[in-house]
mmCIF file of C-alpha atoms in Angstrom:
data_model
loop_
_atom_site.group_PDB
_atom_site.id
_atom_site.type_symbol
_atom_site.label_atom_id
_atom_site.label_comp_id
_atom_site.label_asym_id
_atom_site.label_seq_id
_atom_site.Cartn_x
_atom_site.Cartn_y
_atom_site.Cartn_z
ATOM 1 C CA UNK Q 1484 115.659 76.816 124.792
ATOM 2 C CA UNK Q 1485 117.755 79.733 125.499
ATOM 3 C CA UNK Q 1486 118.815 80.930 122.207
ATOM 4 C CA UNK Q 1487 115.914 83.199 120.628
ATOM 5 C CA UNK Q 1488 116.363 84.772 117.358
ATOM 6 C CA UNK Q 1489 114.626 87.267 115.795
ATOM 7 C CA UNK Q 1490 113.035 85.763 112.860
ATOM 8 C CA UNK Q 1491 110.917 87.839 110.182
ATOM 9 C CA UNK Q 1492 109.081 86.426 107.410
ATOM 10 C CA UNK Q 1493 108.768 88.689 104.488
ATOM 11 C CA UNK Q 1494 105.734 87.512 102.505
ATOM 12 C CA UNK Q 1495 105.433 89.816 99.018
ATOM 13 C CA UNK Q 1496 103.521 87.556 96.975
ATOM 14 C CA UNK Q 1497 99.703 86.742 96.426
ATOM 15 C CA UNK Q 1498 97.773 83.814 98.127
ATOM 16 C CA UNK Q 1499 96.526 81.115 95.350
ATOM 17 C CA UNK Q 1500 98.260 82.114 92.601
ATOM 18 C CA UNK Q 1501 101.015 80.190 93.689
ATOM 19 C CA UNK Q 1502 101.599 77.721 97.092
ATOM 20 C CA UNK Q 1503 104.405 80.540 98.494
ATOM 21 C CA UNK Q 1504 101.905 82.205 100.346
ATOM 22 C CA UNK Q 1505 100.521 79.043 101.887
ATOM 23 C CA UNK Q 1506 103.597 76.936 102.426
ATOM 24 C CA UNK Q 1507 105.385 80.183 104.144
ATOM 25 C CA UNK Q 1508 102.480 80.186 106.779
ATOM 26 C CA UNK Q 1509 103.402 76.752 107.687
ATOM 27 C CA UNK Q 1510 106.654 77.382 108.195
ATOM 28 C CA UNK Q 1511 105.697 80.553 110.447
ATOM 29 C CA UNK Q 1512 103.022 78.300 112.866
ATOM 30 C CA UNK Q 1513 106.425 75.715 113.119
ATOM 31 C CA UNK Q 1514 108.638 78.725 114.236
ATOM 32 C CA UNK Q 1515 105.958 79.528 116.748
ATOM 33 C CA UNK Q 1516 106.081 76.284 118.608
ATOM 34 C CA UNK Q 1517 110.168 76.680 118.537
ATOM 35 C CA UNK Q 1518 109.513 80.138 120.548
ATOM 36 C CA UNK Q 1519 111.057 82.424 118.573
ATOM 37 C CA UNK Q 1520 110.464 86.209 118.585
ATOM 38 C CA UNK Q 1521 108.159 85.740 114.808
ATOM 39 C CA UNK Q 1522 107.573 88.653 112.910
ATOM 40 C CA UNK Q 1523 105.437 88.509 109.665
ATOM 41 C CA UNK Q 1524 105.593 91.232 107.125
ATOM 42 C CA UNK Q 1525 103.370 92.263 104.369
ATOM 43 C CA UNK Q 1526 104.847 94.032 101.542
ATOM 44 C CA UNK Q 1527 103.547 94.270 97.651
ATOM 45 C CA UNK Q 1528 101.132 91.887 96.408
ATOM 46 C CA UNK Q 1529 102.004 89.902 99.971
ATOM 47 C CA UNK Q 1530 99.027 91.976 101.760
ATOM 48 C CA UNK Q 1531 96.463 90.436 99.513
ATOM 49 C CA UNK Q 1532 97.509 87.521 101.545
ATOM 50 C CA UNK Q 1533 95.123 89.536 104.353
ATOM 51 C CA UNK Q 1534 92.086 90.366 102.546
ATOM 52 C CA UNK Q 1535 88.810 89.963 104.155
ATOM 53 C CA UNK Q 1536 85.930 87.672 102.280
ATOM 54 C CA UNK Q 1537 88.452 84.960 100.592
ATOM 55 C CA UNK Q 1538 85.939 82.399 98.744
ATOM 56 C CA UNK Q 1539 87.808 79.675 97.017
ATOM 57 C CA UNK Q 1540 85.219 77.032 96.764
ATOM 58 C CA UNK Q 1541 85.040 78.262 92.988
ATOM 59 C CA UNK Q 1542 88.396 77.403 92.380
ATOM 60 C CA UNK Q 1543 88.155 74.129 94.263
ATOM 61 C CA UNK Q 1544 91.746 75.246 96.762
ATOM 62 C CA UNK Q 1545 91.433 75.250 100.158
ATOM 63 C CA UNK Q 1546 90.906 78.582 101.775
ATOM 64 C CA UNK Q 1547 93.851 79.218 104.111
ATOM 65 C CA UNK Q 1548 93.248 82.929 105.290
ATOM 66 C CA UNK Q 1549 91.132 81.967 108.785
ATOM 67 C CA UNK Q 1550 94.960 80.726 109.801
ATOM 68 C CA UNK Q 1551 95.966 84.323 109.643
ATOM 69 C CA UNK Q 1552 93.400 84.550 112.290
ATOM 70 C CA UNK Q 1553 94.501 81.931 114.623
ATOM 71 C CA UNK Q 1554 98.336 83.174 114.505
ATOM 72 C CA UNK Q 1555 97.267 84.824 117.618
ATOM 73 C CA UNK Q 1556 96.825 81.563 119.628
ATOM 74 C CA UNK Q 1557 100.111 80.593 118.651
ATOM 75 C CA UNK Q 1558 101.675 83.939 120.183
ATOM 76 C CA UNK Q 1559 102.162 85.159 116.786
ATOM 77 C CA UNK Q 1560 101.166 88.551 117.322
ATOM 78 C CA UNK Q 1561 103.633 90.851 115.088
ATOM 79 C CA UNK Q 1562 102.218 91.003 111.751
ATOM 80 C CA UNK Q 1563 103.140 94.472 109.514
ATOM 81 C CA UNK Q 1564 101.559 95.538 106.380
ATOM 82 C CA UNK Q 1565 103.340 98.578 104.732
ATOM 83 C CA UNK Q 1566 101.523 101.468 103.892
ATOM 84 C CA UNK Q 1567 102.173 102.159 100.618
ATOM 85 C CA UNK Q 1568 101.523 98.681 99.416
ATOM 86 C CA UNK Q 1569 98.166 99.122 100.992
ATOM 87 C CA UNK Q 1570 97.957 101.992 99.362
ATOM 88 C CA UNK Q 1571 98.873 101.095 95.784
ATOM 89 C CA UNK Q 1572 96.190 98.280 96.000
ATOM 90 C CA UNK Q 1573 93.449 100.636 97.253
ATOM 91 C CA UNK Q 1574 93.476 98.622 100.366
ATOM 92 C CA UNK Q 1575 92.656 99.820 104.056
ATOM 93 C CA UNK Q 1576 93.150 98.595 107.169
ATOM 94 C CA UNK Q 1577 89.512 97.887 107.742
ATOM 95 C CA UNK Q 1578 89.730 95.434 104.163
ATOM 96 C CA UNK Q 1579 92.177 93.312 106.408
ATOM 97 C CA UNK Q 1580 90.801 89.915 108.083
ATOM 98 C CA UNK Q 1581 93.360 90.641 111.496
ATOM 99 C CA UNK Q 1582 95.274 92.969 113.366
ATOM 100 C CA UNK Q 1583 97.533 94.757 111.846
ATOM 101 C CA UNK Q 1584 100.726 97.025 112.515
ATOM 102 C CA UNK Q 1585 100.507 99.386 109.708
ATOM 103 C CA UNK Q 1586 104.324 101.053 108.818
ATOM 104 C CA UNK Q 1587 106.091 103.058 106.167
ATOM 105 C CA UNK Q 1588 107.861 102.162 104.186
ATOM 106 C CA UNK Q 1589 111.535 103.287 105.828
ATOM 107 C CA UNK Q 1590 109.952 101.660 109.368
ATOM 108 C CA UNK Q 1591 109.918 98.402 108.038
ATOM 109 C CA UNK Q 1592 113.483 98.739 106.594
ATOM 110 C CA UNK Q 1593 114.403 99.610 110.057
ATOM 111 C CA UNK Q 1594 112.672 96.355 111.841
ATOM 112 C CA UNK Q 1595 114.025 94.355 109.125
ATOM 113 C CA UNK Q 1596 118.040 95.854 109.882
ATOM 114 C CA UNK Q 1597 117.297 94.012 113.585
ATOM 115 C CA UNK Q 1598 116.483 90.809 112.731
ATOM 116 C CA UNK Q 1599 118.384 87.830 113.160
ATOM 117 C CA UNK Q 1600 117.150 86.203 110.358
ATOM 118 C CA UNK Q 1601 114.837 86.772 107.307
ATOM 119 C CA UNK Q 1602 112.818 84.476 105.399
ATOM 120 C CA UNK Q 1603 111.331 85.592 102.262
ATOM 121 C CA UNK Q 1604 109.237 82.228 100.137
ATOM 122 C CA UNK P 245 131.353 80.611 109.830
ATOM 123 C CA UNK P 246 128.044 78.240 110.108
ATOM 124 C CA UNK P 247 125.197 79.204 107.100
ATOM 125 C CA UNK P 248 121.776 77.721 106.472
ATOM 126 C CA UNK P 249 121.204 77.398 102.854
ATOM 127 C CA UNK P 250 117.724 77.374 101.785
ATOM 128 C CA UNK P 251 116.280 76.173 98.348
ATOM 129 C CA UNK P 252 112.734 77.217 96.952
ATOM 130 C CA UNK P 253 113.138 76.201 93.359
ATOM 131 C CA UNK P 254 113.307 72.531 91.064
ATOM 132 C CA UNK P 255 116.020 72.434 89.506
ATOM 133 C CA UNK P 256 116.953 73.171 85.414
ATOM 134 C CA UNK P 257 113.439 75.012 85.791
ATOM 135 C CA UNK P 258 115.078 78.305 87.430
ATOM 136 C CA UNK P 259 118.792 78.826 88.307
ATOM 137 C CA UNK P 260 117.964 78.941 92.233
ATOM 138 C CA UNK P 261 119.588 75.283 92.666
ATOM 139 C CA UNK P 262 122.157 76.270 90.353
ATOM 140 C CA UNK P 263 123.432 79.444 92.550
ATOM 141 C CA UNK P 264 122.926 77.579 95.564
ATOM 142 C CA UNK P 265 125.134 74.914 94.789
ATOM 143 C CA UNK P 266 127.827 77.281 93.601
ATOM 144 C CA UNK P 267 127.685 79.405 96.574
ATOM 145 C CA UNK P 268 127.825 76.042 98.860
ATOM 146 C CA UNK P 269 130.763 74.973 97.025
ATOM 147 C CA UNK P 270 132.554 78.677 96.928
ATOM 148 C CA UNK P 271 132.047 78.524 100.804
ATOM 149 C CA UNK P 272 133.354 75.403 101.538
ATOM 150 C CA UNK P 273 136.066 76.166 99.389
ATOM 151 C CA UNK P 274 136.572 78.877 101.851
ATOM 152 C CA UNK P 275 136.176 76.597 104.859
ATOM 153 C CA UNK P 276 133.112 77.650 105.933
ATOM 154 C CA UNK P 277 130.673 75.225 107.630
ATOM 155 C CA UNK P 278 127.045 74.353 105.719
ATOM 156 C CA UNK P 279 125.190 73.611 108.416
ATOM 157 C CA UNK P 280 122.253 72.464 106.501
ATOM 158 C CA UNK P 281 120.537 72.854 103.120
ATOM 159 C CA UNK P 282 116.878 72.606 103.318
ATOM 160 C CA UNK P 283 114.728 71.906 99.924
ATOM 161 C CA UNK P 284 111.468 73.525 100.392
ATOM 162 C CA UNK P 285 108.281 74.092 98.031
ATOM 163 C CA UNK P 286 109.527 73.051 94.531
ATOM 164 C CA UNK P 287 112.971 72.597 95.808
ATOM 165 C CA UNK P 288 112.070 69.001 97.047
ATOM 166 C CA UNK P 289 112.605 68.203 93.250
ATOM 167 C CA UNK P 290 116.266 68.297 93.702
ATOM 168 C CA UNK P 291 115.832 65.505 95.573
ATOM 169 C CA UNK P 292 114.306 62.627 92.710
ATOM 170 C CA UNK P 293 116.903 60.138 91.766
ATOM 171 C CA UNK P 294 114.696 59.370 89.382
ATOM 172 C CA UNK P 295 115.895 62.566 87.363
ATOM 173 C CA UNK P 296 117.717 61.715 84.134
ATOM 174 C CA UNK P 297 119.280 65.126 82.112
ATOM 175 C CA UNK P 298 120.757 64.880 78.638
ATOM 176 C CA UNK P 299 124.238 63.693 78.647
ATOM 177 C CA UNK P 300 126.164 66.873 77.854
ATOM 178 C CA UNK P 301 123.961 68.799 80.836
ATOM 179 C CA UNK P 302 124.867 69.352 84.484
ATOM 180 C CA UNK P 303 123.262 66.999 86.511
ATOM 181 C CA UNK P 304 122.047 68.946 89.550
ATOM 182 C CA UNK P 305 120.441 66.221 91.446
ATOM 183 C CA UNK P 306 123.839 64.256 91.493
ATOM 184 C CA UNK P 307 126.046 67.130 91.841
ATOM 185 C CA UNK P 308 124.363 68.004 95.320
ATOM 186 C CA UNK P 309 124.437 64.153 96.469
ATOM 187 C CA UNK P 310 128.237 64.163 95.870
ATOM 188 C CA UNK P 311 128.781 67.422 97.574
ATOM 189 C CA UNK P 312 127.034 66.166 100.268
ATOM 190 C CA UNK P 313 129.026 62.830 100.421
ATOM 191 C CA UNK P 314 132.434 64.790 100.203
ATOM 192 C CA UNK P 315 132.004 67.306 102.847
ATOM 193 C CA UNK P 316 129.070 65.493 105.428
ATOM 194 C CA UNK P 317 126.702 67.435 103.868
ATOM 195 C CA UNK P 318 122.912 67.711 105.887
ATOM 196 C CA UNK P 319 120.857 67.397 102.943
ATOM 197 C CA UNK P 320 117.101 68.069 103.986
ATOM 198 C CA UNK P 321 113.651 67.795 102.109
ATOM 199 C CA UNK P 322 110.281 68.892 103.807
ATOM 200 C CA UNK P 323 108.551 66.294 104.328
ATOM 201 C CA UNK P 324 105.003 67.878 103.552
ATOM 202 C CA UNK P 325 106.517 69.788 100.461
ATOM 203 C CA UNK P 326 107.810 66.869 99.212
ATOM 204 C CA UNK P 327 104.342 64.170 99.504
ATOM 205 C CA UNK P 328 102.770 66.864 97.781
ATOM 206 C CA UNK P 329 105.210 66.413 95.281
ATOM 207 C CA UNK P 330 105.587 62.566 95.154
ATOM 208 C CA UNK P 331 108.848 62.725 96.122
ATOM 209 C CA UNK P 332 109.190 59.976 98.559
ATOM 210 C CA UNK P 333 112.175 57.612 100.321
ATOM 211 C CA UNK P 334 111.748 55.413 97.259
ATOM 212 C CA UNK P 335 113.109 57.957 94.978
ATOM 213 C CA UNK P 336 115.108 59.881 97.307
ATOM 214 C CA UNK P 337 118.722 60.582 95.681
ATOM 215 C CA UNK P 338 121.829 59.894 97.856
ATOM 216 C CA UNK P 339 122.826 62.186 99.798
ATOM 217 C CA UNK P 340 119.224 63.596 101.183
ATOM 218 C CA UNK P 341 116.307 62.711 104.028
ATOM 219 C CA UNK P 342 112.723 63.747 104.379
ATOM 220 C CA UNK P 343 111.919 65.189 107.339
ATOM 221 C CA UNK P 344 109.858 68.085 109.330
ATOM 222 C CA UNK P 345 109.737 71.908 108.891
ATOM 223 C CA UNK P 346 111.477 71.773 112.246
ATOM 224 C CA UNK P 347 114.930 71.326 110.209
ATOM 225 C CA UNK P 348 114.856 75.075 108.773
ATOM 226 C CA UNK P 349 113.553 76.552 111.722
ATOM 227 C CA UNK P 350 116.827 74.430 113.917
ATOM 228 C CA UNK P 351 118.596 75.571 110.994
ATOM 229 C CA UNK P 352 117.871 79.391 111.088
ATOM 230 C CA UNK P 353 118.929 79.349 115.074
ATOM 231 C CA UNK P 354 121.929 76.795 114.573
ATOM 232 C CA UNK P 355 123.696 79.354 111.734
ATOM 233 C CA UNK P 356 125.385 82.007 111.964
ATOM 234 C CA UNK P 357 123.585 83.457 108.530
ATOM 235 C CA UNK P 358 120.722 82.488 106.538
ATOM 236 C CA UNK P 359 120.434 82.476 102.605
ATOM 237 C CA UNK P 360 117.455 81.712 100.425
ATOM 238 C CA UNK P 361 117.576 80.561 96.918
ATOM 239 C CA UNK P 362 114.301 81.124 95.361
ATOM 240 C CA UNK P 363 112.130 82.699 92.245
ATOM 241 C CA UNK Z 245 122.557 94.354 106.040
ATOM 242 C CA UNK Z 246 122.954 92.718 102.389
ATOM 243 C CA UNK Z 247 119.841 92.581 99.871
ATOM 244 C CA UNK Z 248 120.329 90.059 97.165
ATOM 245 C CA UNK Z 249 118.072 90.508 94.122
ATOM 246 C CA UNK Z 250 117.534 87.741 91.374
ATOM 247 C CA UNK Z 251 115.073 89.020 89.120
ATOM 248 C CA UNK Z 252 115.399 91.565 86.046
ATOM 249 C CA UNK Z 253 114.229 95.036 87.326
ATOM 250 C CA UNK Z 254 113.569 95.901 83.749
ATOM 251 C CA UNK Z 255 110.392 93.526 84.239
ATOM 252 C CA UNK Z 256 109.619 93.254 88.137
ATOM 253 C CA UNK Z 257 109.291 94.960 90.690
ATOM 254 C CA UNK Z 258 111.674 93.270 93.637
ATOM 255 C CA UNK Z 259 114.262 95.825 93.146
ATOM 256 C CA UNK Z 260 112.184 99.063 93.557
ATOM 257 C CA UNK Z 261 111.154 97.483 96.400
ATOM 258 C CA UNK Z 262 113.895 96.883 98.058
ATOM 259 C CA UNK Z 263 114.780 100.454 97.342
ATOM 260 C CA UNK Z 264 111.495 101.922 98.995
ATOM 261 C CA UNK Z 265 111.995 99.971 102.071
ATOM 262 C CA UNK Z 266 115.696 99.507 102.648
ATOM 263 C CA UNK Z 267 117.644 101.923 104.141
ATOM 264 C CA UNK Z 268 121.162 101.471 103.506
ATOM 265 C CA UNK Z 269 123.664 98.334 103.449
ATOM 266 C CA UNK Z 270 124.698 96.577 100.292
ATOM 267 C CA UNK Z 271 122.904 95.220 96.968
ATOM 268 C CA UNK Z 272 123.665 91.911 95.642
ATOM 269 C CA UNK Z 273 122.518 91.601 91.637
ATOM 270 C CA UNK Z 274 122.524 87.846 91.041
ATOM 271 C CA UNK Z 275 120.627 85.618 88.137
ATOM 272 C CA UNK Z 276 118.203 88.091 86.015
ATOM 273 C CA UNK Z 277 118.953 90.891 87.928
ATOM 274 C CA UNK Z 278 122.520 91.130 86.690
ATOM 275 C CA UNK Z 279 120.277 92.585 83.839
ATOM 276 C CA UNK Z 280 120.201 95.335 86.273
ATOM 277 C CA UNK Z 281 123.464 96.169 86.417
ATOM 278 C CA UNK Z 282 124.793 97.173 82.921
ATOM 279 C CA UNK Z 283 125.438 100.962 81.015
ATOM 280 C CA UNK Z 284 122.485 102.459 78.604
ATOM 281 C CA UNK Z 285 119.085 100.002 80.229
ATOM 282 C CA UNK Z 286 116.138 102.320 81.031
ATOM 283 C CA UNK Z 287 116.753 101.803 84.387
ATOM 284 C CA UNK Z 288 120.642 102.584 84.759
ATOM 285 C CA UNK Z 289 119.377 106.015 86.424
ATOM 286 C CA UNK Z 290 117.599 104.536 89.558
ATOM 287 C CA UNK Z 291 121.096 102.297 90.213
ATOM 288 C CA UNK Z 292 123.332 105.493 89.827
ATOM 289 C CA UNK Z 293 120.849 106.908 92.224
ATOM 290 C CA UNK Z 294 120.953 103.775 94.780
ATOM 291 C CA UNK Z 295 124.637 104.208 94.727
ATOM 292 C CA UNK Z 296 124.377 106.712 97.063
ATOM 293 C CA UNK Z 297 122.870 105.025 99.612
ATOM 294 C CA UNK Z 298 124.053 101.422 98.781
ATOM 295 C CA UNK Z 299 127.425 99.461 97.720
ATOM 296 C CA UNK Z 300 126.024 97.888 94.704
ATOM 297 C CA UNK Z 301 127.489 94.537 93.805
ATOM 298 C CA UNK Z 302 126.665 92.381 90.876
ATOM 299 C CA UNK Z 303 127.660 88.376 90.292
ATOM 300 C CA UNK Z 304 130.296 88.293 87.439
ATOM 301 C CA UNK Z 305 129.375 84.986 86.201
ATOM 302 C CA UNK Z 306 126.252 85.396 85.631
ATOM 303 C CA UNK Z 307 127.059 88.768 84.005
ATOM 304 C CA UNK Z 308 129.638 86.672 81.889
ATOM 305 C CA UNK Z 309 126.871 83.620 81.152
ATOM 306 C CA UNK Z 310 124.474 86.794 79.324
ATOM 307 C CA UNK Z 311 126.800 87.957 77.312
ATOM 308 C CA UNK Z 312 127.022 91.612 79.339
ATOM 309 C CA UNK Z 313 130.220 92.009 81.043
ATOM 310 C CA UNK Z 314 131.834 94.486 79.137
ATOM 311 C CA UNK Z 315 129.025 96.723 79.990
ATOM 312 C CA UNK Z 316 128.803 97.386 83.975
ATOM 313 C CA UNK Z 317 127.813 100.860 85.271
ATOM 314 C CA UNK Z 318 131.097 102.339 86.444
ATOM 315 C CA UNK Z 319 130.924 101.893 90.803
ATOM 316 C CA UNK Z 320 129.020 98.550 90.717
ATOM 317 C CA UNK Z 321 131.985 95.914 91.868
ATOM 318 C CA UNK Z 322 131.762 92.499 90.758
ATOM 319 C CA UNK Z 323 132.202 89.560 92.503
ATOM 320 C CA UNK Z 324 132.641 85.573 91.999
ATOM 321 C CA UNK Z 325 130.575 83.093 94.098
ATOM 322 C CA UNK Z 326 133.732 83.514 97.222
ATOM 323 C CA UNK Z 327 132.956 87.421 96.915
ATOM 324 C CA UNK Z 328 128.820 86.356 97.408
ATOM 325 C CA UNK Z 329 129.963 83.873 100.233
ATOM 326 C CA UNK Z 330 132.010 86.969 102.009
ATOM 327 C CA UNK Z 331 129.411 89.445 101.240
ATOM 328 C CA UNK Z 332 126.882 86.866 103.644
ATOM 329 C CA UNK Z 333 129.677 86.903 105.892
ATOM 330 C CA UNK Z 334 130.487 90.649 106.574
ATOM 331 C CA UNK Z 335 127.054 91.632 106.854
ATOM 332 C CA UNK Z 336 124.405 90.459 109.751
ATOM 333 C CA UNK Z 337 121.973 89.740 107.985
ATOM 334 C CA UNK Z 338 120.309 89.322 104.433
ATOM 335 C CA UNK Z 339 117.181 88.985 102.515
ATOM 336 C CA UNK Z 340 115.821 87.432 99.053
ATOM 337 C CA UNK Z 341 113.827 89.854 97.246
ATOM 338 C CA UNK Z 342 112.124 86.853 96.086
#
């Protein structure tokens, strides 16, 4: 296919809570296998979506955070988690289960100005 | 001008539907082209022909079926969203089809712009 | 690039955020966030603010529907559901502060 857009998926909310988190992931592995240039943001309660040590077996819901792990071997390799959200959660990097591109705030305004289109769930 | 509509929401639950409808309408009032309109996570409730509002109340589900029929409307409903949802071919309204997440990702390269309707 | 908000800032969060990571371009008040949008709310100083950075738009109807149109901040411009189609239109791109 010769037309590739820049898509970015802007994921702000928190995983279990509500199926946003989980059905926006699915629609991020399809994009993948449509080669498109796939960004994934993480902005407010959306980096909880990252956190390392998810146990759900208490809450009898299927834990969906080792796919954040395999975005890799879909060529998903853009993920973003904005500073001060991590921040405001008393979150590091190193509490994150992947690789991350860590930006301020005004950065990811900036990659989000350049995309084609923008997805938010 | 082509857009993608996207809708996130049931409907009469939250006014995403609502909006989305309007803004479909306003744009093809405008003659604009709606590429597509895909119904994703609750959204796939828009879809039930089994829905039944009180008489003196919009009725969502058959307002988008008729919009659809009057202006070749692509009505789409995830297919995943929806069988988690029990919305099925069975009680599919006019107008829509079940089918793959592949119809919003088409959809975001196929328009010209994007919108989501959501919570 | 247009930012379309639809939830009541006097109660979430999706319009500061926007703020904090948008850099210029246009705001779209739509649904709750209309809310957002009128004279003497606690948070009428943060969209006097924006204005300087961002055309502020709000969607009359729904203005109309809650009983608040006779109160818009002076510099916010309203606009029908054609003026939300054009505002798509003229601008590349555009995100749901869901």
């Amino acid at each position: 296919m010769s037309d590739i857009k820049k898509f970015m998926f802007v994921n702000r909310k928190a995983p279990y809570g509500t199926i946003y988190a989980l059905e926006s992931l699915e629609v991020v592995l399809i994009t993948a296998a449509f080669d498109q240039d796939v960004s994934l943001v993480f902005i407010d309660d959306g980096v909880y979506q990252l956190k390392k040590g998810q146990q759900t077996k208490g809450i009898e819901t299927k834990n969906f955070s080792p796919t954040y792990r395999a975005l890799d071997g879909y060529d998903v390799e853009k993920l973003y988690v904005e500073k001060e959200s991590l921040e405001a959660r008393g979150l590091s990097e190193e509490d994150l289960l992947v690789d991350v591109t860590v930006l301020g705030s005004k950065e990811m305004g900036e990659l989000m100005d350049q995309q084609d289109v923008v997805l938010s769930f | 001008m082509k857009f993608g509509i996207v809708i996130n929401e049931g409907p009469y639950q939250h006014q995403a539907s609502d909006t989305a409808y309007l803004f479909c309408k306003a744009a093809l009032e405008k003659g604009h082209e709606i590429f597509r309109v895909f119904f994703y996570h609750d959204g796939v409730n828009n879809a039930s022909r089994l829905t039944e509002p009180p008489q003196d109340d919009r009725n969502i589900v058959a307002r988008w079926s008729k919009l659809a029929e009057e202006h070749k409307l692509d009505l789409v409903v995830c297919v995943a969203a929806a069988l988690r949802r029990g919305i099925k071919d069975e009680n599919l309204a006019p107008g829509f089809r079940i089918s793959g997440l592949g119809q919003l990702v088409e959809a975001g390269i196929q328009a010209d712009r994007m919108v989501t309707f959501g919570d | 690039m247009l930012h379309i908000i639809n939830k009541s800032p006097l109660t979430n969060g999706s319009l500061d955020c926007c703020l904090r990571v948008a850099e210029s371009g246009a705001i779209l008040l739509i649904e709750d966030a209309v809310y957002g949008a009128t004279k003497g709310s606690a948070i009428e100083g943060k969209i006097r603010d924006a204005m300087g950075q961002f055309k502020i738009h709000v969607l009359l109807p729904d203005l109309e529907a809650r009983g608040l149109a006779d109160r818009i901040i002076e510099g916010v411009t309203t606009v029908d559901y054609g003026g939300f189609v054009e505002l798509v239109a003229g601008n590349k791109n555009c995100q749901s502060w869901l």
